[in-house]
Amino acid sequence: MMNLYLTTGTINYFLNAKKDDGNFLLSGNGERGIAYYEAEASQGLFNTGEEFEISHTHGDLSEENTMLVIHINTSAQKRAAARTKMNDLIDGLETTNGVQAYRVGKMQDKYSFVIVVQFVNSDAYKAFSNSDLYESTVSNDALKSLRDEESMFSNANSRSYYVPIKDLDEEDLEDSF
């Protein structure tokens, strides 16, 4: 089974690491970056990071796409609700204009999930972020509904937006260290 490996850090750190071992994809937001790759087993590229077993896949991931990364951390009691929201999102993404690729993964031995959605450009992402599908599955209220007392002390549910490195301002790249 394929896994998705993710880690975050500064853009400059990742650009330097990419010179040594370019076997990962990279996207950014300001000074922040996210490095990611898919493999059957860890290639040891990241000392820290997250590993998710991929359950749903569509298209090819690329550094050239605008990307939304959604982390969902939930308790055993909210797991069914999380799966329902994820299935609703997956069904909706199949017919959403501008979706280039997506991955849905689960962290082993935890009730933590990741959804990576790549769009052909930022306009496609903006259209999605204004849709009913977004509102019902990944908006603040939708993600908040998956929390309870048991999951409050784990990592928060979150959404992060990233763009291709080539679309970042030079200033962001220079300030990152």
C-alpha positions as protocol buffer text, in pm:
chain_id: "A"
residue {
  index: 1
  type: MET
  ca { x: 0 y: 0 z: 0 }
}
residue {
  index: 2
  type: MET
  ca { x: 120 y: 352 z: -79 }
}
residue {
  index: 3
  type: ASN
  ca { x: 190 y: 607 z: 189 }
}
residue {
  index: 4
  type: LEU
  ca { x: 203 y: 985 z: 183 }
}
residue {
  index: 5
  type: TYR
  ca { x: 484 y: 1155 z: 376 }
}
residue {
  index: 6
  type: LEU
  ca { x: 454 y: 1522 z: 476 }
}
residue {
  index: 7
  type: THR
  ca { x: 665 y: 1766 z: 673 }
}
residue {
  index: 8
  type: THR
  ca { x: 671 y: 2144 z: 710 }
}
residue {
  index: 9
  type: GLY
  ca { x: 954 y: 2394 z: 747 }
}
residue {
  index: 10
  type: THR
  ca { x: 1101 y: 2702 z: 583 }
}
residue {
  index: 11
  type: ILE
  ca { x: 1124 y: 2730 z: 206 }
}
residue {
  index: 12
  type: ASN
  ca { x: 1499 y: 2795 z: 209 }
}
residue {
  index: 13
  type: TYR
  ca { x: 1563 y: 2488 z: 421 }
}
residue {
  index: 14
  type: PHE
  ca { x: 1370 y: 2273 z: 176 }
}
residue {
  index: 15
  type: LEU
  ca { x: 1531 y: 2434 z: -130 }
}
residue {
  index: 16
  type: ASN
  ca { x: 1874 y: 2350 z: 14 }
}
residue {
  index: 17
  type: ALA
  ca { x: 1763 y: 1996 z: 100 }
}
residue {
  index: 18
  type: LYS
  ca { x: 1625 y: 1955 z: -251 }
}
residue {
  index: 19
  type: LYS
  ca { x: 1974 y: 2022 z: -392 }
}
residue {
  index: 20
  type: ASP
  ca { x: 2105 y: 1722 z: -195 }
}
residue {
  index: 21
  type: ASP
  ca { x: 1808 y: 1492 z: -250 }
}
residue {
  index: 22
  type: GLY
  ca { x: 1539 y: 1615 z: -483 }
}
residue {
  index: 23
  type: ASN
  ca { x: 1311 y: 1314 z: -438 }
}
residue {
  index: 24
  type: PHE
  ca { x: 1028 y: 1511 z: -284 }
}
residue {
  index: 25
  type: LEU
  ca { x: 775 y: 1768 z: -398 }
}
residue {
  index: 26
  type: LEU
  ca { x: 766 y: 2117 z: -250 }
}
residue {
  index: 27
  type: SER
  ca { x: 500 y: 2387 z: -219 }
}
residue {
  index: 28
  type: GLY
  ca { x: 495 y: 2708 z: -18 }
}
residue {
  index: 29
  type: ASN
  ca { x: 300 y: 2983 z: 151 }
}
residue {
  index: 30
  type: GLY
  ca { x: 507 y: 3287 z: 239 }
}
residue {
  index: 31
  type: GLU
  ca { x: 818 y: 3165 z: 419 }
}
residue {
  index: 32
  type: ARG
  ca { x: 653 y: 2833 z: 509 }
}
residue {
  index: 33
  type: GLY
  ca { x: 687 y: 2526 z: 297 }
}
residue {
  index: 34
  type: ILE
  ca { x: 553 y: 2175 z: 283 }
}
residue {
  index: 35
  type: ALA
  ca { x: 759 y: 1888 z: 147 }
}
residue {
  index: 36
  type: TYR
  ca { x: 583 y: 1568 z: 45 }
}
residue {
  index: 37
  type: TYR
  ca { x: 624 y: 1245 z: -144 }
}
residue {
  index: 38
  type: GLU
  ca { x: 448 y: 914 z: -201 }
}
residue {
  index: 39
  type: ALA
  ca { x: 615 y: 576 z: -154 }
}
residue {
  index: 40
  type: GLU
  ca { x: 544 y: 226 z: -29 }
}
residue {
  index: 41
  type: ALA
  ca { x: 794 y: 276 z: 253 }
}
residue {
  index: 42
  type: SER
  ca { x: 971 y: 574 z: 401 }
}
residue {
  index: 43
  type: GLN
  ca { x: 1274 y: 682 z: 202 }
}
residue {
  index: 44
  type: GLY
  ca { x: 1418 y: 850 z: 510 }
}
residue {
  index: 45
  type: LEU
  ca { x: 1402 y: 1192 z: 347 }
}
residue {
  index: 46
  type: PHE
  ca { x: 1252 y: 1365 z: 651 }
}
residue {
  index: 47
  type: ASN
  ca { x: 1377 y: 1336 z: 1010 }
}
residue {
  index: 48
  type: THR
  ca { x: 1040 y: 1463 z: 1127 }
}
residue {
  index: 49
  type: GLY
  ca { x: 707 y: 1451 z: 958 }
}
residue {
  index: 50
  type: GLU
  ca { x: 394 y: 1249 z: 922 }
}
residue {
  index: 51
  type: GLU
  ca { x: 316 y: 922 z: 749 }
}
residue {
  index: 52
  type: PHE
  ca { x: -33 y: 848 z: 619 }
}
residue {
  index: 53
  type: GLU
  ca { x: -160 y: 530 z: 456 }
}
residue {
  index: 54
  type: ILE
  ca { x: -337 y: 642 z: 138 }
}
residue {
  index: 55
  type: SER
  ca { x: -697 y: 522 z: 107 }
}
residue {
  index: 56
  type: HIS
  ca { x: -817 y: 736 z: -185 }
}
residue {
  index: 57
  type: THR
  ca { x: -622 y: 869 z: -478 }
}
residue {
  index: 58
  type: HIS
  ca { x: -695 y: 1065 z: -793 }
}
residue {
  index: 59
  type: GLY
  ca { x: -456 y: 1222 z: -1045 }
}
residue {
  index: 60
  type: ASP
  ca { x: -85 y: 1290 z: -1012 }
}
residue {
  index: 61
  type: LEU
  ca { x: 55 y: 1519 z: -742 }
}
residue {
  index: 62
  type: SER
  ca { x: 272 y: 1799 z: -878 }
}
residue {
  index: 63
  type: GLU
  ca { x: 468 y: 2097 z: -749 }
}
residue {
  index: 64
  type: GLU
  ca { x: 300 y: 2301 z: -1021 }
}
residue {
  index: 65
  type: ASN
  ca { x: -44 y: 2293 z: -858 }
}
residue {
  index: 66
  type: THR
  ca { x: -210 y: 2506 z: -592 }
}
residue {
  index: 67
  type: MET
  ca { x: -270 y: 2285 z: -289 }
}
residue {
  index: 68
  type: LEU
  ca { x: -502 y: 2259 z: 10 }
}
residue {
  index: 69
  type: VAL
  ca { x: -391 y: 2035 z: 298 }
}
residue {
  index: 70
  type: ILE
  ca { x: -655 y: 1943 z: 555 }
}
residue {
  index: 71
  type: HIS
  ca { x: -559 y: 1771 z: 882 }
}
residue {
  index: 72
  type: ILE
  ca { x: -837 y: 1604 z: 1080 }
}
residue {
  index: 73
  type: ASN
  ca { x: -765 y: 1473 z: 1430 }
}
residue {
  index: 74
  type: THR
  ca { x: -1059 y: 1311 z: 1599 }
}
residue {
  index: 75
  type: SER
  ca { x: -1156 y: 1068 z: 1871 }
}
residue {
  index: 76
  type: ALA
  ca { x: -1298 y: 718 z: 1831 }
}
residue {
  index: 77
  type: GLN
  ca { x: -1647 y: 861 z: 1894 }
}
residue {
  index: 78
  type: LYS
  ca { x: -1614 y: 1111 z: 1607 }
}
residue {
  index: 79
  type: ARG
  ca { x: -1438 y: 878 z: 1363 }
}
residue {
  index: 80
  type: ALA
  ca { x: -1760 y: 779 z: 1179 }
}
residue {
  index: 81
  type: ALA
  ca { x: -1856 y: 1146 z: 1139 }
}
residue {
  index: 82
  type: ALA
  ca { x: -1507 y: 1223 z: 1006 }
}
residue {
  index: 83
  type: ARG
  ca { x: -1531 y: 939 z: 753 }
}
residue {
  index: 84
  type: THR
  ca { x: -1872 y: 1065 z: 640 }
}
residue {
  index: 85
  type: LYS
  ca { x: -1735 y: 1417 z: 584 }
}
residue {
  index: 86
  type: MET
  ca { x: -1432 y: 1276 z: 398 }
}
residue {
  index: 87
  type: ASN
  ca { x: -1652 y: 1056 z: 178 }
}
residue {
  index: 88
  type: ASP
  ca { x: -1879 y: 1354 z: 102 }
}
residue {
  index: 89
  type: LEU
  ca { x: -1570 y: 1557 z: 11 }
}
residue {
  index: 90
  type: ILE
  ca { x: -1427 y: 1281 z: -211 }
}
residue {
  index: 91
  type: ASP
  ca { x: -1760 y: 1240 z: -392 }
}
residue {
  index: 92
  type: GLY
  ca { x: -1781 y: 1615 z: -444 }
}
residue {
  index: 93
  type: LEU
  ca { x: -1421 y: 1651 z: -563 }
}
residue {
  index: 94
  type: GLU
  ca { x: -1493 y: 1408 z: -846 }
}
residue {
  index: 95
  type: THR
  ca { x: -1717 y: 1671 z: -1007 }
}
residue {
  index: 96
  type: THR
  ca { x: -1545 y: 1990 z: -888 }
}
residue {
  index: 97
  type: ASN
  ca { x: -1396 y: 2195 z: -1171 }
}
residue {
  index: 98
  type: GLY
  ca { x: -1024 y: 2255 z: -1143 }
}
residue {
  index: 99
  type: VAL
  ca { x: -933 y: 1962 z: -916 }
}
residue {
  index: 100
  type: GLN
  ca { x: -611 y: 1816 z: -1053 }
}
residue {
  index: 101
  type: ALA
  ca { x: -537 y: 1551 z: -788 }
}
residue {
  index: 102
  type: TYR
  ca { x: -617 y: 1445 z: -434 }
}
residue {
  index: 103
  type: ARG
  ca { x: -504 y: 1203 z: -167 }
}
residue {
  index: 104
  type: VAL
  ca { x: -680 y: 1090 z: 148 }
}
residue {
  index: 105
  type: GLY
  ca { x: -473 y: 918 z: 413 }
}
residue {
  index: 106
  type: LYS
  ca { x: -495 y: 788 z: 766 }
}
residue {
  index: 107
  type: MET
  ca { x: -215 y: 791 z: 1020 }
}
residue {
  index: 108
  type: GLN
  ca { x: -159 y: 439 z: 1150 }
}
residue {
  index: 109
  type: ASP
  ca { x: -275 y: 369 z: 1505 }
}
residue {
  index: 110
  type: LYS
  ca { x: -436 y: 712 z: 1540 }
}
residue {
  index: 111
  type: TYR
  ca { x: -760 y: 882 z: 1447 }
}
residue {
  index: 112
  type: SER
  ca { x: -573 y: 1134 z: 1235 }
}
residue {
  index: 113
  type: PHE
  ca { x: -639 y: 1190 z: 868 }
}
residue {
  index: 114
  type: VAL
  ca { x: -499 y: 1410 z: 595 }
}
residue {
  index: 115
  type: ILE
  ca { x: -662 y: 1524 z: 275 }
}
residue {
  index: 116
  type: VAL
  ca { x: -442 y: 1681 z: 9 }
}
residue {
  index: 117
  type: VAL
  ca { x: -627 y: 1847 z: -279 }
}
residue {
  index: 118
  type: GLN
  ca { x: -442 y: 2001 z: -570 }
}
residue {
  index: 119
  type: PHE
  ca { x: -607 y: 2252 z: -800 }
}
residue {
  index: 120
  type: VAL
  ca { x: -499 y: 2362 z: -1148 }
}
residue {
  index: 121
  type: ASN
  ca { x: -458 y: 2719 z: -1019 }
}
residue {
  index: 122
  type: SER
  ca { x: -553 y: 2958 z: -740 }
}
residue {
  index: 123
  type: ASP
  ca { x: -877 y: 3060 z: -914 }
}
residue {
  index: 124
  type: ALA
  ca { x: -996 y: 2698 z: -903 }
}
residue {
  index: 125
  type: TYR
  ca { x: -912 y: 2686 z: -533 }
}
residue {
  index: 126
  type: LYS
  ca { x: -1097 y: 3014 z: -469 }
}
residue {
  index: 127
  type: ALA
  ca { x: -1406 y: 2882 z: -647 }
}
residue {
  index: 128
  type: PHE
  ca { x: -1391 y: 2566 z: -435 }
}
residue {
  index: 129
  type: SER
  ca { x: -1346 y: 2766 z: -113 }
}
residue {
  index: 130
  type: ASN
  ca { x: -1672 y: 2949 z: -191 }
}
residue {
  index: 131
  type: SER
  ca { x: -1869 y: 2632 z: -263 }
}
residue {
  index: 132
  type: ASP
  ca { x: -2133 y: 2448 z: -62 }
}
residue {
  index: 133
  type: LEU
  ca { x: -1904 y: 2142 z: -67 }
}
residue {
  index: 134
  type: TYR
  ca { x: -1630 y: 2338 z: 110 }
}
residue {
  index: 135
  type: GLU
  ca { x: -1874 y: 2480 z: 363 }
}
residue {
  index: 136
  type: SER
  ca { x: -2020 y: 2138 z: 451 }
}
residue {
  index: 137
  type: THR
  ca { x: -1693 y: 1942 z: 465 }
}
residue {
  index: 138
  type: VAL
  ca { x: -1384 y: 2153 z: 542 }
}
residue {
  index: 139
  type: SER
  ca { x: -1495 y: 2496 z: 668 }
}
residue {
  index: 140
  type: ASN
  ca { x: -1410 y: 2597 z: 1025 }
}
residue {
  index: 141
  type: ASP
  ca { x: -1756 y: 2491 z: 1143 }
}
residue {
  index: 142
  type: ALA
  ca { x: -1737 y: 2156 z: 962 }
}
residue {
  index: 143
  type: LEU
  ca { x: -1396 y: 2076 z: 1112 }
}
residue {
  index: 144
  type: LYS
  ca { x: -1501 y: 2201 z: 1457 }
}
residue {
  index: 145
  type: SER
  ca { x: -1793 y: 1955 z: 1454 }
}
residue {
  index: 146
  type: LEU
  ca { x: -1541 y: 1668 z: 1454 }
}
residue {
  index: 147
  type: ARG
  ca { x: -1387 y: 1769 z: 1789 }
}
residue {
  index: 148
  type: ASP
  ca { x: -1492 y: 1653 z: 2133 }
}
residue {
  index: 149
  type: GLU
  ca { x: -1344 y: 1643 z: 2483 }
}
residue {
  index: 150
  type: GLU
  ca { x: -1125 y: 1343 z: 2397 }
}
residue {
  index: 151
  type: SER
  ca { x: -974 y: 1502 z: 2086 }
}
residue {
  index: 152
  type: MET
  ca { x: -929 y: 1852 z: 2231 }
}
residue {
  index: 153
  type: PHE
  ca { x: -580 y: 1778 z: 2356 }
}
residue {
  index: 154
  type: SER
  ca { x: -450 y: 1640 z: 2027 }
}
residue {
  index: 155
  type: ASN
  ca { x: -344 y: 1853 z: 1733 }
}
residue {
  index: 156
  type: ALA
  ca { x: -613 y: 2086 z: 1608 }
}
residue {
  index: 157
  type: ASN
  ca { x: -797 y: 2028 z: 1285 }
}
residue {
  index: 158
  type: SER
  ca { x: -658 y: 2260 z: 1022 }
}
residue {
  index: 159
  type: ARG
  ca { x: -651 y: 2373 z: 662 }
}
residue {
  index: 160
  type: SER
  ca { x: -338 y: 2506 z: 496 }
}
residue {
  index: 161
  type: TYR
  ca { x: -307 y: 2660 z: 151 }
}
residue {
  index: 162
  type: TYR
  ca { x: 11 y: 2630 z: -58 }
}
residue {
  index: 163
  type: VAL
  ca { x: 118 y: 2751 z: -401 }
}
residue {
  index: 164
  type: PRO
  ca { x: 393 y: 2644 z: -641 }
}
residue {
  index: 165
  type: ILE
  ca { x: 735 y: 2776 z: -534 }
}
residue {
  index: 166
  type: LYS
  ca { x: 764 y: 2963 z: -865 }
}
residue {
  index: 167
  type: ASP
  ca { x: 458 y: 3170 z: -762 }
}
residue {
  index: 168
  type: LEU
  ca { x: 608 y: 3292 z: -434 }
}
residue {
  index: 169
  type: ASP
  ca { x: 749 y: 3642 z: -408 }
}
residue {
  index: 170
  type: GLU
  ca { x: 1128 y: 3667 z: -418 }
}
residue {
  index: 171
  type: GLU
  ca { x: 1104 y: 3850 z: -85 }
}
residue {
  index: 172
  type: ASP
  ca { x: 950 y: 3541 z: 78 }
}
residue {
  index: 173
  type: LEU
  ca { x: 1234 y: 3325 z: -47 }
}
residue {
  index: 174
  type: GLU
  ca { x: 1501 y: 3571 z: 73 }
}
residue {
  index: 175
  type: ASP
  ca { x: 1346 y: 3620 z: 418 }
}
residue {
  index: 176
  type: SER
  ca { x: 1311 y: 3250 z: 487 }
}
residue {
  index: 177
  type: PHE
  ca { x: 1589 y: 3094 z: 696 }
}
